Short mmCIF file of C-alpha atoms in Angstrom, two decimals:
data_model
loop_
_atom_site.label_atom_id
_atom_site.label_comp_id
_atom_site.label_asym_id
_atom_site.label_seq_id
_atom_site.Cartn_x
_atom_site.Cartn_y
_atom_site.Cartn_z
CA MET Y 1 -26.80 -11.36 -0.25
CA ILE Y 2 -26.69 -11.59 -4.22
CA HIS Y 3 -24.79 -8.19 -4.18
CA SER Y 4 -22.30 -9.47 -1.70
CA LEU Y 5 -21.50 -12.35 -4.01
CA ALA Y 6 -21.32 -10.22 -7.33
CA THR Y 7 -19.19 -7.57 -5.67
CA GLY Y 8 -16.91 -9.98 -3.91
CA PRO Y 9 -13.07 -10.16 -4.12
CA ALA Y 10 -12.00 -11.04 -7.84
CA GLY Y 11 -11.46 -14.35 -8.39
CA GLU Y 12 -12.98 -15.74 -5.19
CA ILE Y 13 -15.91 -17.14 -7.18
CA ALA Y 14 -14.88 -19.59 -10.09
CA HIS Y 15 -16.22 -18.32 -13.28
CA ASP Y 16 -17.69 -21.81 -13.99
CA GLY Y 17 -19.63 -21.61 -11.00
CA TRP Y 18 -21.83 -18.80 -11.68
CA PRO Y 19 -24.18 -20.44 -14.05
CA GLY Y 20 -24.91 -23.10 -11.28
CA ILE Y 21 -25.32 -20.23 -8.59
CA ALA Y 22 -27.59 -18.54 -10.96
CA ASN Y 23 -29.59 -21.73 -11.62
CA ARG Y 24 -30.32 -21.98 -8.00
CA LEU Y 25 -31.35 -18.49 -7.59
CA VAL Y 26 -33.81 -18.84 -10.61
CA ARG Y 27 -35.22 -21.95 -8.80
CA LEU Y 28 -35.66 -19.84 -5.58
CA GLY Y 29 -37.75 -17.31 -7.56
CA CYS Y 30 -35.39 -14.72 -8.74
CA ASP Y 31 -36.51 -13.67 -12.21
CA TRP Y 32 -34.04 -10.93 -12.93
CA SER Y 33 -33.06 -11.29 -16.64
CA VAL Y 34 -29.42 -11.16 -15.80
CA VAL Y 35 -29.86 -14.17 -13.54
CA VAL Y 36 -31.85 -16.14 -16.05
CA ASP Y 37 -29.23 -15.23 -18.66
CA LEU Y 38 -26.39 -16.28 -16.42
CA ALA Y 39 -28.16 -19.55 -15.55
CA ALA Y 40 -28.75 -20.48 -19.25
CA MET Y 41 -24.82 -20.00 -20.10
CA GLY Y 42 -23.59 -23.29 -21.62
CA ALA Y 43 -19.82 -23.30 -21.62
CA PRO Y 44 -19.28 -19.95 -19.94
CA SER Y 45 -16.10 -17.78 -21.15
CA GLU Y 46 -14.36 -15.85 -18.45
CA ALA Y 47 -15.22 -12.53 -20.32
CA GLY Y 48 -18.77 -13.55 -20.60
CA VAL Y 49 -19.13 -14.35 -17.03
CA ASP Y 50 -17.36 -11.19 -16.04
CA ALA Y 51 -19.77 -9.22 -17.97
CA MET Y 52 -22.79 -10.82 -16.46
CA VAL Y 53 -21.51 -10.50 -12.88
CA VAL Y 54 -21.05 -6.86 -13.58
CA ARG Y 55 -24.72 -6.53 -14.70
CA LEU Y 56 -25.81 -8.72 -11.58
CA ALA Y 57 -23.79 -6.37 -9.38
CA GLU Y 58 -25.49 -3.28 -10.85
CA ARG Y 59 -28.94 -4.93 -10.73
CA SER Y 60 -28.57 -6.11 -7.00
CA ARG Y 61 -27.25 -2.76 -5.99
CA ARG Y 62 -30.53 -1.33 -7.53
CA ALA Y 63 -32.61 -3.94 -5.42
CA LEU Y 64 -31.00 -2.89 -2.34
CA ALA Y 65 -32.27 0.47 -2.62
CA GLY Y 66 -29.62 2.10 -0.48
CA SER Y 67 -29.59 -0.49 2.37
CA PRO Y 68 -26.14 -1.94 3.02
CA ALA Y 69 -25.08 -5.17 1.57
CA PRO Y 70 -23.70 -8.02 3.70
CA LEU Y 71 -19.85 -8.35 3.12
CA PHE Y 72 -18.73 -11.23 0.80
CA TRP Y 73 -17.15 -13.43 3.51
CA ASP Y 74 -20.19 -12.95 5.96
CA THR Y 75 -22.38 -14.31 3.26
CA VAL Y 76 -19.91 -17.28 2.49
CA CYS Y 77 -19.60 -18.07 5.97
CA GLY Y 78 -23.32 -17.92 6.68
CA MET Y 79 -24.09 -20.29 3.90
CA VAL Y 80 -21.70 -22.80 5.47
CA ALA Y 81 -23.69 -22.39 8.60
CA ARG Y 82 -26.96 -22.42 6.73
CA ALA Y 83 -25.98 -25.59 4.95
CA TRP Y 84 -25.18 -27.08 8.15
CA ARG Y 85 -28.62 -26.03 9.65
CA LEU Y 86 -30.53 -27.52 6.79
CA GLY Y 87 -28.66 -30.83 7.04
CA ALA Y 88 -26.07 -30.95 4.23
CA PHE Y 89 -23.21 -31.87 6.78
CA ASP Y 90 -22.55 -32.18 10.42
CA GLU Y 91 -20.73 -29.72 12.75
CA VAL Y 92 -17.36 -31.31 12.50
CA ASP Y 93 -17.62 -31.41 8.75
CA ALA Y 94 -18.66 -27.75 8.69
CA MET Y 95 -15.45 -26.92 10.46
CA TYR Y 96 -13.62 -28.81 7.65
CA VAL Y 97 -15.41 -26.51 5.24
CA MET Y 98 -14.26 -23.53 7.55
CA ASP Y 99 -10.77 -24.66 7.39
CA GLY Y 100 -10.77 -24.70 3.68
CA LEU Y 101 -12.15 -21.02 3.63
CA TRP Y 102 -9.50 -20.03 6.09
CA TRP Y 103 -6.97 -20.72 3.37
CA LEU Y 104 -8.72 -17.94 1.38
CA THR Y 105 -8.94 -15.63 4.15
CA ARG Y 106 -6.01 -16.10 5.99
CA GLY Y 107 -4.45 -12.66 5.05
CA LEU Y 108 -7.41 -10.62 5.94
CA ASP Y 109 -8.21 -8.51 8.71
CA GLY Y 110 -11.25 -7.86 10.87
CA SER Y 111 -12.42 -4.97 8.52
CA THR Y 112 -13.55 -7.65 6.12
CA GLY Y 113 -16.49 -8.86 8.35
CA ARG Y 114 -17.46 -10.98 11.18
CA GLY Y 115 -17.31 -14.08 8.86
CA VAL Y 116 -13.67 -14.01 8.61
CA GLY Y 117 -13.33 -14.09 12.43
CA ILE Y 118 -15.91 -17.06 12.45
CA ILE Y 119 -13.83 -18.88 9.73
CA ARG Y 120 -10.62 -18.49 11.65
CA THR Y 121 -12.20 -19.75 14.74
CA GLY Y 122 -13.69 -22.74 12.79
CA MET Y 123 -10.27 -23.47 11.38
CA GLY Y 124 -9.00 -23.51 15.11
CA LEU Y 125 -11.45 -26.13 15.98
CA LYS Y 126 -10.74 -28.30 12.96
CA GLU Y 127 -7.21 -28.20 14.25
CA VAL Y 128 -8.03 -29.84 17.65
CA VAL Y 129 -10.92 -32.34 16.42
CA GLU Y 130 -8.67 -35.40 17.19
CA PHE Y 131 -8.03 -34.36 20.73
CA TYR Y 132 -11.66 -33.58 21.86
CA ASP Y 133 -15.17 -33.35 21.03
CA ILE Y 134 -15.52 -29.87 19.27
CA ARG Y 135 -19.23 -30.58 18.49
CA PRO Y 136 -20.64 -28.05 21.53
CA GLU Y 137 -18.34 -25.30 20.41
CA ALA Y 138 -18.90 -25.91 16.57
CA THR Y 139 -22.64 -25.67 17.19
CA ILE Y 140 -22.46 -22.39 18.91
CA LEU Y 141 -20.14 -21.11 16.27
CA LEU Y 142 -22.31 -22.08 13.52
CA LEU Y 143 -25.41 -20.81 15.28
CA GLU Y 144 -23.67 -17.31 15.20
CA ALA Y 145 -22.45 -17.60 11.62
CA ASP Y 146 -25.97 -18.68 10.59
CA LEU Y 147 -27.20 -15.26 11.60
CA LEU Y 148 -25.07 -13.64 8.72
CA VAL Y 149 -27.51 -14.93 6.18
CA PRO Y 150 -31.22 -13.75 6.16
CA VAL Y 151 -33.88 -16.26 7.19
CA ASP Y 152 -35.35 -18.29 4.22
CA ALA Y 153 -32.95 -16.43 1.90
CA VAL Y 154 -31.06 -19.50 0.58
CA ASP Y 155 -31.75 -23.47 0.38
CA VAL Y 156 -29.21 -26.17 0.71
CA ALA Y 157 -28.48 -26.37 -3.10
CA LEU Y 158 -27.71 -22.83 -3.40
CA CYS Y 159 -25.52 -22.81 -0.24
CA GLU Y 160 -23.51 -25.85 -2.00
CA ALA Y 161 -23.34 -24.07 -5.44
CA VAL Y 162 -21.76 -21.17 -3.62
CA LEU Y 163 -19.36 -23.03 -1.50
CA GLU Y 164 -18.38 -25.29 -4.63
CA ALA Y 165 -17.61 -22.17 -6.52
CA VAL Y 166 -15.65 -20.24 -4.06
CA ARG Y 167 -11.85 -20.96 -4.51
#
């Protein structure tokens, strides 16, 4: 999951969001030196963050040991669902988050992962929220999206840090 974030599309995670993400990873027990260094950055410069994210991508690739990494938008979408499952917001608010992510993914095709399709469906549900109760469909969609993130891999604070940093 860390690898998918570190190797995601350029500019999708704000430079100033990386220290907060790294801080949450440290609190979850990640002791990689690059994560600790990134968490300790005060006022991060773009060049400094870029260099650290390259190091993070290299370190996380080694940790994968040849296993496939999840795709960036699958991870982000899964974090919306996990935040919902852990009580950060309700089903309707989650669809509003999906709608915001849709603006970032609207030009992507299905080859970018299942998360993009789930985000599109969530945007569609948000569009009809004023006409009927979308909670049952939103719950089913969020349960599917929750499968995109490994069990017990993230907490609410990490989900929120990532979602706040994605632009």
